[in-house]
CSV table of C-alpha atoms in Angstrom, one decimal:
chain,number,residue,atom,x,y,z
A,1103,MET,CA,-94.6,159.9,13.1
A,1104,SER,CA,-92.1,157.9,15.5
A,1105,VAL,CA,-88.6,157.1,15.1
A,1106,ILE,CA,-87.9,153.1,16.2
A,1107,VAL,CA,-84.4,152.1,16.7
A,1108,ILE,CA,-83.9,148.6,16.1
A,1109,GLU,CA,-80.6,147.3,17.1
A,1110,PHE,CA,-78.9,143.7,17.9
A,1111,ILE,CA,-77.0,144.8,21.2
A,1112,THR,CA,-74.4,142.8,23.1
A,1113,LEU,CA,-74.8,143.1,27.2
A,1114,ASP,CA,-71.8,145.6,27.4
A,1115,GLY,CA,-73.7,147.6,24.7
A,1116,ILE,CA,-71.7,147.1,21.6
A,1117,VAL,CA,-73.7,147.2,18.0
A,1118,SER,CA,-70.9,147.0,15.9
A,1119,ASP,CA,-70.1,144.1,13.4
A,1120,PRO,CA,-73.1,141.9,15.0
A,1121,ASP,CA,-72.8,139.7,11.6
A,1122,GLY,CA,-68.9,139.4,11.3
A,1123,SER,CA,-69.9,141.4,7.7
A,1124,ALA,CA,-67.5,144.3,8.3
A,1125,GLY,CA,-64.2,141.6,9.2
A,1126,THR,CA,-63.4,142.8,12.7
A,1127,ALA,CA,-61.8,140.3,15.2
A,1128,TYR,CA,-65.0,140.0,17.7
A,1129,GLY,CA,-67.5,140.2,14.8
A,1130,GLY,CA,-70.2,137.8,13.8
A,1131,TRP,CA,-71.0,137.3,17.8
A,1132,MET,CA,-75.2,137.5,17.0
A,1133,PHE,CA,-74.7,134.2,14.8
A,1134,ARG,CA,-73.1,132.4,17.6
A,1135,TYR,CA,-76.8,131.8,18.7
A,1136,GLY,CA,-77.8,130.2,15.3
A,1137,PRO,CA,-79.6,131.9,12.1
A,1138,GLU,CA,-83.2,131.3,13.6
A,1139,ALA,CA,-81.9,133.4,16.6
A,1140,VAL,CA,-82.4,136.3,14.4
A,1141,ALA,CA,-84.8,135.1,11.6
A,1142,GLY,CA,-88.2,136.9,11.0
A,1143,ASP,CA,-89.6,139.6,12.7
A,1144,LYS,CA,-87.7,139.2,15.9
A,1145,PHE,CA,-88.3,143.1,16.7
A,1146,ARG,CA,-91.9,142.9,16.4
A,1147,LEU,CA,-92.1,145.9,13.7
A,1148,GLY,CA,-95.0,144.1,12.4
A,1149,ARG,CA,-97.9,147.1,10.8
A,1150,VAL,CA,-94.6,150.1,11.3
A,1151,LEU,CA,-92.9,147.7,8.3
A,1152,ASP,CA,-96.5,147.9,6.5
A,1153,GLU,CA,-97.2,151.2,6.7
A,1154,GLY,CA,-94.2,152.5,7.8
A,1155,VAL,CA,-90.5,153.6,6.3
A,1156,LEU,CA,-86.8,151.6,6.7
A,1157,LEU,CA,-84.0,154.4,6.9
A,1158,LEU,CA,-80.8,153.2,6.1
A,1159,GLY,CA,-77.5,154.5,6.2
A,1160,ARG,CA,-75.0,153.5,3.4
A,1161,THR,CA,-73.0,150.8,4.9
A,1162,THR,CA,-76.6,148.8,6.2
A,1163,TRP,CA,-78.3,149.6,3.1
A,1164,LYS,CA,-75.4,148.0,1.2
A,1165,LEU,CA,-75.4,144.8,3.1
A,1166,PHE,CA,-79.3,144.4,3.2
A,1167,ALA,CA,-79.5,145.1,-0.2
A,1168,GLY,CA,-77.0,142.1,-1.0
A,1169,LEU,CA,-79.4,139.7,1.4
A,1170,TRP,CA,-83.0,140.5,1.4
A,1171,PRO,CA,-83.9,141.0,-2.9
A,1172,GLY,CA,-82.7,137.4,-3.0
A,1173,ARG,CA,-85.4,135.7,0.0
A,1174,ASP,CA,-88.5,134.8,-1.0
A,1175,ASP,CA,-90.4,134.1,2.8
A,1176,GLN,CA,-92.9,136.2,4.4
A,1177,PHE,CA,-90.6,138.6,6.1
A,1178,ALA,CA,-88.5,139.5,3.2
A,1179,ALA,CA,-91.3,140.2,1.1
A,1180,ARG,CA,-92.1,143.0,3.8
A,1181,MET,CA,-88.4,144.5,3.7
A,1182,ASN,CA,-88.3,144.0,0.1
A,1183,ALA,CA,-91.7,146.2,0.1
A,1184,VAL,CA,-91.1,148.6,2.9
A,1185,PRO,CA,-90.1,152.3,1.2
A,1186,LYS,CA,-86.6,152.8,2.1
A,1187,LEU,CA,-84.4,156.1,2.4
A,1188,VAL,CA,-80.8,155.8,2.4
A,1189,ALA,CA,-78.9,158.5,4.5
A,1190,SER,CA,-75.5,158.7,2.3
A,1191,ARG,CA,-73.1,161.2,1.5
A,1192,THR,CA,-71.4,159.2,-1.4
A,1193,ALA,CA,-74.0,157.0,-2.7
A,1194,THR,CA,-75.4,158.3,-6.1
A,1195,ASP,CA,-77.4,154.6,-6.9
A,1196,VAL,CA,-80.0,152.9,-4.5
A,1197,SER,CA,-81.7,150.9,-7.6
A,1198,ALA,CA,-80.2,147.4,-6.5
A,1199,TRP,CA,-83.3,147.5,-4.1
A,1200,SER,CA,-86.8,148.1,-4.6
A,1201,ASN,CA,-88.2,151.4,-2.9
A,1202,SER,CA,-85.0,152.9,-1.9
A,1203,ARG,CA,-84.1,156.8,-2.4
A,1204,LEU,CA,-81.6,158.5,-1.1
A,1205,VAL,CA,-82.2,161.4,1.4
A,1206,GLU,CA,-82.2,164.4,-0.7
A,1207,GLY,CA,-80.8,167.4,1.7
A,1208,ASP,CA,-80.4,167.3,5.4
A,1209,LEU,CA,-81.1,163.7,7.4
A,1210,LEU,CA,-82.8,165.5,10.1
A,1211,GLU,CA,-84.5,167.9,8.1
A,1212,ALA,CA,-85.7,164.7,5.9
A,1213,VAL,CA,-87.0,162.9,9.3
A,1214,ARG,CA,-88.8,165.8,10.9
A,1215,ALA,CA,-90.5,166.3,7.6
A,1216,GLU,CA,-91.4,162.1,7.1
A,1217,ARG,CA,-95.3,162.1,8.3
A,1218,ARG,CA,-94.9,157.8,8.4
A,1219,ASP,CA,-93.2,155.7,11.7
A,1220,LEU,CA,-89.0,155.6,10.6
A,1221,VAL,CA,-87.2,152.4,11.6
A,1222,VAL,CA,-84.1,152.2,11.8
A,1223,ALA,CA,-82.0,149.5,11.3
A,1224,GLY,CA,-78.5,149.6,12.2
A,1225,SER,CA,-77.0,152.0,11.0
A,1226,LEU,CA,-75.3,153.7,14.1
A,1227,ALA,CA,-73.6,156.9,12.1
A,1228,VAL,CA,-77.6,157.8,11.6
A,1229,VAL,CA,-78.5,156.6,15.1
A,1230,HIS,CA,-76.3,158.7,16.6
A,1231,ALA,CA,-77.2,161.9,14.5
A,1232,LEU,CA,-81.0,161.6,15.2
A,1233,ARG,CA,-80.2,160.6,19.2
A,1234,ALA,CA,-78.1,163.9,19.3
A,1235,ALA,CA,-81.4,166.1,17.5
A,1236,ASP,CA,-83.3,164.3,20.3
A,1237,LEU,CA,-85.3,162.5,17.5
A,1238,VAL,CA,-85.3,158.8,18.7
A,1239,ASP,CA,-89.1,157.7,20.0
A,1240,GLU,CA,-88.1,154.2,20.8
A,1241,TYR,CA,-85.5,151.6,21.1
A,1242,ARG,CA,-86.2,147.4,20.3
A,1243,LEU,CA,-82.7,146.1,21.1
A,1244,MET,CA,-82.2,142.4,21.0
A,1245,ALA,CA,-79.7,141.8,23.6
A,1246,PHE,CA,-76.8,138.9,23.3
A,1247,PRO,CA,-75.4,136.9,26.3
A,1248,VAL,CA,-72.0,138.2,24.9
A,1249,ALA,CA,-69.6,141.2,26.3
A,1250,LEU,CA,-67.6,142.1,23.9
A,1251,GLY,CA,-65.1,144.9,25.6
A,1252,GLU,CA,-64.6,146.6,22.4
A,1253,GLY,CA,-66.4,147.8,19.2
A,1254,ARG,CA,-68.8,150.9,18.8
A,1255,ARG,CA,-71.5,151.6,21.4
A,1256,LEU,CA,-74.9,152.7,20.9
A,1257,PHE,CA,-74.3,154.9,23.9
A,1258,PRO,CA,-71.1,155.5,23.9
A,1259,ALA,CA,-69.1,157.8,26.2
A,1260,GLY,CA,-69.4,161.5,26.3
A,1261,SER,CA,-73.0,161.1,24.7
A,1262,PRO,CA,-76.2,163.0,26.3
A,1263,PRO,CA,-78.0,161.2,28.8
A,1264,ALA,CA,-81.2,159.5,28.0
A,1265,ASP,CA,-83.8,158.8,30.1
A,1266,LEU,CA,-86.0,155.9,29.0
A,1267,GLU,CA,-89.0,153.9,30.2
A,1268,CYS,CA,-88.8,149.7,30.2
A,1269,LEU,CA,-92.1,148.9,27.7
A,1270,SER,CA,-91.3,145.2,27.7
A,1271,ALA,CA,-88.8,142.5,28.0
A,1272,GLU,CA,-89.2,139.2,26.1
A,1273,ARG,CA,-86.8,136.2,26.0
A,1274,VAL,CA,-86.8,135.3,22.4
A,1275,GLY,CA,-84.2,132.6,21.6
A,1276,ALA,CA,-80.6,133.2,23.3
A,1277,ALA,CA,-81.2,136.8,23.7
A,1278,VAL,CA,-83.3,138.9,25.4
A,1279,LEU,CA,-85.5,141.6,23.3
A,1280,THR,CA,-86.3,145.0,25.1
A,1281,ARG,CA,-88.3,148.2,24.1
A,1282,TYR,CA,-87.8,151.2,25.8
A,1283,ARG,CA,-89.4,154.3,24.8
A,1284,ARG,CA,-88.6,158.1,25.4
A,1285,ALA,CA,-89.8,159.1,28.7
A,1286,ALA,CA,-91.9,161.7,29.8
A,1287,ARG,CA,-90.6,165.0,30.4
């Protein structure tokens, strides 16, 4: 089992409000490069979506649940078919998006008990909890050529160091997809 974090990120490490749905002053930065910049399997998840599990926080799940069920392309079919775990202290009903279920009990225990690969999309509070528990194995970051100066960061000041090894970097439209894994200890 591996935990793979996928994030849209700016050059200064901001991951919040890439699509503008949170209504921040700087939101929507990834769409400045057109919808094709994020369409399809840009994170190269392939079989991970076919055999793994998508782990989402409540806010990201709610956003995705309003987006993916109405689409009918090949990637949307994968997103709609993948089993989804929703980490939330307040949600009680996740029936709006097929194959979704709430994480029961402790998030970290649920992740440690999972035998399939987990993909965490967005869901910064979940990512920070997993990172603090040293449970993130890989980061796939789609870096856009913009610096915002404010917003929530993937690696905020005061967080523990992360020793990572670069697996790959490739240009994807205006962005660069980089893959990092936890460095050998």
